[in-house]
Short mmCIF file of C-alpha atoms and ligand atoms in Angstrom, two decimals:
data_model
loop_
_atom_site.label_atom_id
_atom_site.label_comp_id
_atom_site.label_asym_id
_atom_site.label_seq_id
_atom_site.Cartn_x
_atom_site.Cartn_y
_atom_site.Cartn_z
CA MET X 1 9.39 12.57 -8.56
CA ASP X 2 10.32 9.05 -9.46
CA VAL X 3 7.98 6.95 -7.41
CA GLY X 4 10.31 4.02 -7.67
CA GLU X 5 13.17 5.92 -6.15
CA GLU X 6 15.11 3.84 -3.73
CA GLN X 7 16.31 4.71 -0.30
CA PRO X 8 14.46 7.72 0.99
CA ALA X 9 16.85 9.82 3.00
CA PRO X 10 16.59 9.27 6.72
CA GLU X 11 14.43 11.98 8.15
CA PRO X 12 13.78 11.07 11.75
CA GLY X 13 10.62 12.59 13.03
CA GLY X 14 9.48 13.76 9.65
CA HIS X 15 8.06 12.32 6.53
CA ARG X 16 8.71 12.49 2.87
CA ARG X 17 6.12 12.12 0.28
CA GLY X 18 5.92 12.14 -3.43
CA GLY X 19 3.40 11.66 -6.11
CA GLU X 20 3.31 12.20 -9.75
CA ARG X 21 1.03 14.10 -11.92
CA ARG X 22 0.46 13.82 -15.59
CA PRO X 23 -1.52 16.15 -17.72
CA GLY X 24 -4.29 14.36 -19.46
CA SER X 25 -7.90 13.51 -19.72
CA ALA X 26 -10.05 13.65 -16.65
CA LEU X 27 -12.26 10.97 -18.17
CA LEU X 28 -12.87 8.13 -15.81
CA GLY X 29 -11.13 5.72 -18.16
CA GLY X 30 -7.97 7.73 -17.88
CA LEU X 31 -7.79 8.09 -14.14
CA LEU X 32 -4.32 8.13 -12.85
CA VAL X 33 -3.55 6.23 -9.73
CA VAL X 34 -0.31 7.05 -8.06
CA THR X 35 1.74 6.00 -5.14
CA MET X 36 2.88 8.17 -2.36
CA LEU X 37 6.00 7.24 -0.54
CA LEU X 38 5.69 7.95 3.08
CA GLY X 39 8.00 8.01 5.79
CA GLY X 40 11.49 8.57 6.87
CA VAL X 41 13.49 5.52 7.63
CA PHE X 42 13.54 5.21 11.34
CA LEU X 43 16.58 3.53 12.70
CA LEU X 44 15.76 1.48 15.70
CA ALA X 45 18.51 0.59 18.08
CA PRO X 46 19.55 -3.07 17.95
CA GLY X 47 17.80 -4.96 20.67
CA ALA X 48 15.21 -2.27 21.12
CA ASP X 49 12.83 -4.07 18.88
CA ARG X 50 11.01 -7.14 20.11
CA ASP X 51 11.33 -8.98 16.80
CA ASP X 52 15.04 -8.33 16.62
CA LEU X 53 15.40 -9.57 20.16
CA ARG X 54 13.57 -12.76 19.26
CA ARG X 55 15.86 -13.20 16.27
CA LEU X 56 18.96 -12.64 18.41
CA LEU X 57 17.71 -15.29 20.78
CA GLY X 58 17.21 -17.67 17.88
CA MET X 59 13.48 -17.83 18.42
CA GLU X 60 11.43 -18.68 15.41
CA GLN X 61 8.63 -16.39 14.52
CA ASP X 62 5.44 -17.88 13.25
CA ARG X 63 4.05 -16.86 9.90
CA LEU X 64 0.32 -16.29 9.93
CA SER X 65 0.00 -18.33 6.74
CA ALA X 66 2.24 -20.43 4.50
CA PRO X 67 4.03 -18.59 1.66
CA LEU X 68 2.13 -18.80 -1.61
CA PRO X 69 3.62 -20.51 -4.63
CA VAL X 70 5.25 -18.00 -6.99
CA ARG X 71 4.47 -18.36 -10.69
CA SER X 72 7.39 -16.73 -12.42
CA GLY X 73 8.08 -15.07 -15.64
CA SER X 74 4.82 -14.34 -17.40
CA GLY X 75 4.35 -10.69 -16.55
CA THR X 76 5.93 -7.46 -15.36
CA PHE X 77 6.29 -6.26 -11.82
CA LYS X 78 8.53 -3.96 -9.84
CA PHE X 79 9.01 -3.44 -6.14
CA LEU X 80 9.09 -0.03 -4.50
CA HIS X 81 11.96 -1.11 -2.29
CA THR X 82 14.26 -4.09 -1.93
CA GLN X 83 16.52 -5.12 0.93
CA ARG X 84 20.04 -3.83 0.57
CA GLY X 85 22.19 -6.01 -1.67
CA SER X 86 19.29 -8.30 -2.46
CA ASP X 87 16.29 -8.59 -4.72
CA GLU X 88 14.08 -9.52 -1.79
CA PRO X 89 11.32 -6.91 -1.55
CA VAL X 90 10.54 -4.75 1.44
CA SER X 91 7.10 -5.72 2.69
CA TYR X 92 4.94 -6.03 5.76
CA SER X 93 5.86 -8.82 8.17
CA PRO X 94 3.98 -12.03 7.37
CA CYS X 95 4.12 -12.79 11.11
CA ARG X 96 1.84 -9.92 12.12
CA PRO X 97 -1.55 -8.86 10.81
CA VAL X 98 -1.64 -5.63 8.82
CA ARG X 99 -4.08 -3.65 10.94
CA TYR X 100 -6.14 -1.01 9.18
CA VAL X 101 -8.78 1.55 10.04
CA VAL X 102 -11.24 3.32 7.76
CA ASN X 103 -12.34 6.94 8.03
CA PRO X 104 -15.92 7.08 6.72
CA GLU X 105 -15.94 10.88 6.36
CA GLY X 106 -16.57 11.72 2.71
CA ALA X 107 -16.67 8.03 1.83
CA PRO X 108 -18.99 6.77 -0.90
CA ARG X 109 -21.92 4.45 -0.23
CA ASP X 110 -20.89 0.85 0.54
CA HIS X 111 -17.34 1.97 1.13
CA LEU X 112 -16.53 -0.74 3.66
CA GLU X 113 -17.58 -3.45 1.23
CA LEU X 114 -15.35 -1.82 -1.37
CA VAL X 115 -12.34 -1.66 0.96
CA GLN X 116 -12.79 -5.16 2.32
CA GLY X 117 -13.24 -6.64 -1.16
CA SER X 118 -9.86 -5.22 -2.16
CA VAL X 119 -8.28 -6.29 1.11
CA ARG X 120 -9.51 -9.83 0.49
CA ARG X 121 -7.97 -9.89 -3.00
CA ILE X 122 -4.65 -8.60 -1.64
CA GLU X 123 -4.72 -11.22 1.11
CA GLU X 124 -5.38 -13.96 -1.44
CA ALA X 125 -2.59 -12.71 -3.70
CA THR X 126 0.02 -12.17 -0.98
CA GLY X 127 -0.87 -14.52 1.86
CA LEU X 128 -0.55 -11.53 4.20
CA VAL X 129 -3.28 -11.26 6.82
CA PHE X 130 -5.12 -7.97 7.29
CA GLU X 131 -7.13 -7.07 10.37
CA TYR X 132 -9.90 -4.47 10.34
CA ALA X 133 -9.53 -2.34 13.45
CA GLY X 134 -12.71 -0.32 12.97
CA GLU X 135 -13.58 3.22 12.03
CA THR X 136 -11.49 6.21 12.85
CA THR X 137 -11.87 9.97 12.80
CA SER X 138 -8.16 10.39 12.11
CA ARG X 139 -7.20 12.24 8.95
CA ASN X 140 -3.53 12.00 9.70
CA PHE X 141 -2.65 10.66 6.25
CA LEU X 142 0.82 12.11 6.02
CA ALA X 143 2.36 11.45 9.40
CA ARG X 144 1.90 7.75 9.76
CA ALA X 145 5.49 7.38 10.68
CA LEU X 146 5.40 8.79 14.13
CA ASP X 147 4.11 5.71 15.85
CA ARG X 148 4.79 2.33 14.32
CA SER X 149 1.79 0.89 16.10
CA ASP X 150 -0.52 3.14 14.06
CA PRO X 151 -2.79 1.08 11.83
CA VAL X 152 -2.94 1.72 8.10
CA LEU X 153 -5.39 4.56 7.41
CA VAL X 154 -7.86 4.27 4.51
CA GLY X 155 -9.94 7.34 3.73
CA TRP X 156 -11.37 9.76 1.19
CA ALA X 157 -10.13 13.27 0.70
CA THR X 158 -10.21 16.24 -1.64
CA PRO X 159 -7.27 17.91 -3.39
CA GLU X 160 -7.76 20.83 -1.02
CA GLU X 161 -6.83 18.55 1.84
CA LEU X 162 -4.31 16.40 -0.02
CA PRO X 163 -2.78 18.28 -2.96
CA ASP X 164 -1.45 15.00 -4.39
CA LEU X 165 -5.05 14.21 -5.38
CA ALA X 166 -5.22 17.23 -7.70
CA GLY X 167 -5.98 16.79 -11.40
CA ASP X 168 -7.00 13.34 -12.57
CA VAL X 169 -5.37 11.50 -9.66
CA ALA X 170 -7.84 9.02 -8.21
CA GLY X 171 -5.82 7.79 -5.26
CA VAL X 172 -2.50 7.79 -3.50
CA ALA X 173 -1.00 5.21 -1.19
CA GLY X 174 2.20 4.38 0.54
CA SER X 175 3.77 2.77 3.55
CA THR X 176 6.22 3.81 6.17
CA MET X 177 9.39 1.79 6.19
CA VAL X 178 11.53 1.18 9.23
CA SER X 179 15.05 -0.10 9.29
CA ARG X 180 15.73 -2.45 12.11
CA GLY X 181 18.89 -3.24 13.98
CA ALA X 182 20.33 -5.64 11.44
CA GLY X 183 19.54 -3.22 8.63
CA ARG X 184 16.56 -5.21 7.50
CA ARG X 185 13.71 -2.98 6.42
CA GLU X 186 9.98 -3.50 6.63
CA PHE X 187 6.75 -1.59 6.34
CA VAL X 188 4.94 -0.97 9.59
CA THR X 189 2.04 1.29 8.68
CA GLY X 190 0.74 3.31 5.78
CA MET X 191 -2.15 5.05 4.16
CA VAL X 192 -4.52 4.89 1.22
CA ALA X 193 -6.29 8.13 0.26
CA LEU X 194 -8.94 8.10 -2.43
CA ASP X 195 -10.34 11.07 -4.30
CA ARG X 196 -13.73 11.80 -2.77
CA ASP X 197 -15.54 13.15 -5.83
CA THR X 198 -14.17 10.50 -8.19
CA PHE X 199 -15.33 7.70 -5.92
CA HIS X 200 -18.77 9.22 -5.40
CA GLU X 201 -19.18 9.32 -9.16
CA LEU X 202 -17.81 5.82 -9.76
CA MET X 203 -19.86 4.16 -7.03
CA GLY X 204 -23.04 5.37 -8.70
CA SER X 205 -22.98 2.76 -11.49
CA PRO X 206 -22.10 -0.95 -11.77
CA SER X 207 -19.26 -0.39 -14.25
CA GLY X 208 -18.04 2.50 -12.13
CA ARG X 209 -18.02 0.29 -9.04
CA ALA X 210 -15.81 -2.22 -10.83
CA HIS X 211 -13.47 0.60 -11.76
CA ALA X 212 -13.45 1.89 -8.17
CA ALA X 213 -12.57 -1.60 -6.97
CA ALA X 214 -9.70 -1.78 -9.46
CA ILE X 215 -8.36 1.57 -8.25
CA MET X 216 -8.56 0.33 -4.67
CA ASP X 217 -6.72 -2.88 -5.64
CA HIS X 218 -4.02 -0.82 -7.38
CA GLU X 219 -3.57 1.39 -4.32
CA LEU X 220 -3.35 -1.58 -1.96
CA GLY X 221 -0.74 -2.98 -4.37
CA HIS X 222 1.34 0.13 -3.66
CA LEU X 223 0.64 -0.14 0.04
CA VAL X 224 2.21 -3.61 0.25
CA GLY X 225 5.16 -2.67 -1.97
CA LEU X 226 4.46 -2.76 -5.70
CA ASP X 227 5.67 0.05 -7.94
CA HIS X 228 4.28 1.12 -11.30
CA VAL X 229 5.21 -0.82 -14.41
CA ASP X 230 5.07 0.23 -18.04
CA ASP X 231 2.95 -2.73 -19.08
CA ARG X 232 -0.69 -2.28 -20.05
CA GLY X 233 -1.41 -5.87 -19.10
CA GLU X 234 -0.84 -5.17 -15.41
CA LEU X 235 -3.01 -3.40 -12.87
CA MET X 236 0.11 -1.62 -11.61
CA HIS X 237 0.40 0.34 -14.85
CA PRO X 238 -0.11 4.01 -13.81
CA ARG X 239 -3.46 3.88 -15.57
CA GLY X 240 -3.92 0.19 -14.94
CA ALA X 241 -7.30 0.49 -13.27
CA THR X 242 -8.82 0.17 -16.74
CA GLN X 243 -7.26 -3.30 -16.76
CA GLY X 244 -9.76 -4.28 -14.09
CA ARG X 245 -7.88 -6.97 -12.28
CA PHE X 246 -4.39 -8.05 -11.32
CA GLY X 247 -2.25 -9.26 -14.22
CA PRO X 248 0.33 -12.06 -14.14
CA GLY X 249 3.20 -9.79 -13.13
CA ASP X 250 1.14 -8.12 -10.42
CA LEU X 251 0.31 -11.55 -9.00
CA GLU X 252 3.93 -12.72 -9.07
CA GLY X 253 5.05 -9.54 -7.30
CA LEU X 254 2.32 -9.81 -4.68
CA ALA X 255 3.15 -13.46 -3.98
CA ARG X 256 6.80 -12.49 -3.52
CA LEU X 257 5.83 -9.64 -1.18
CA GLY X 258 3.91 -12.05 1.00
CA GLY X 259 6.70 -14.62 0.87
CA VAL X 260 9.36 -12.57 2.66
CA SER X 261 10.69 -13.74 5.97
CA CYS X 262 9.44 -12.07 9.12
ZN1 LIG E 301 -0.21 3.90 -8.84
#
């Protein structure tokens, strides 16, 4: 499946997911990190949504932080989705915190530090504000479209539970997109699932921990709307976790994702 495929077919009440798999080395240096597209597009009736109502009434919404400056042109980036007829990316609303929960089951040692380090880097790169909503026992990775008030779920799983983690896939991530009354689309919730055994192995050594952090950064990049690019200088290369940190194109894309209107 093309992970950059636009316009998932409306599938009210259901979800669609995709991943990609490539044969190859299972060596840690070659770990593949993929995106999973979640979510049908849920069409909300005009006026049924509080934000749309505010917009209709001409009420300004307040961003949680000022848009970041965008440094253009020195790298490669691609968005998973753009607004119809526009190159503006689909993203989370900069007027609401991105709430997330973490399921500690099967998680490696120091997992919260790992997650929150990546969250901090994504916040710095996008200007979006994340809010930790605590631990959860939920393992409902694939149905985070049923209730738009669901927080983003971060957790660790095995390929037996999530077949998309089979082979050398280290993580999958994606967000559920809703289409609002005026046709404007945004992400409202999502999930990041990391391969349990891979992360246990990586978190056992300092270099492995850096690699685990890079995989987490890559997955959060997908969560907020970045697609893969065929550029080895970017963390959003399918095997970009070896890159270690966000490249210039990644950073431009992330700044644009955080710069959307609410
Ligand atoms: Zn990926």
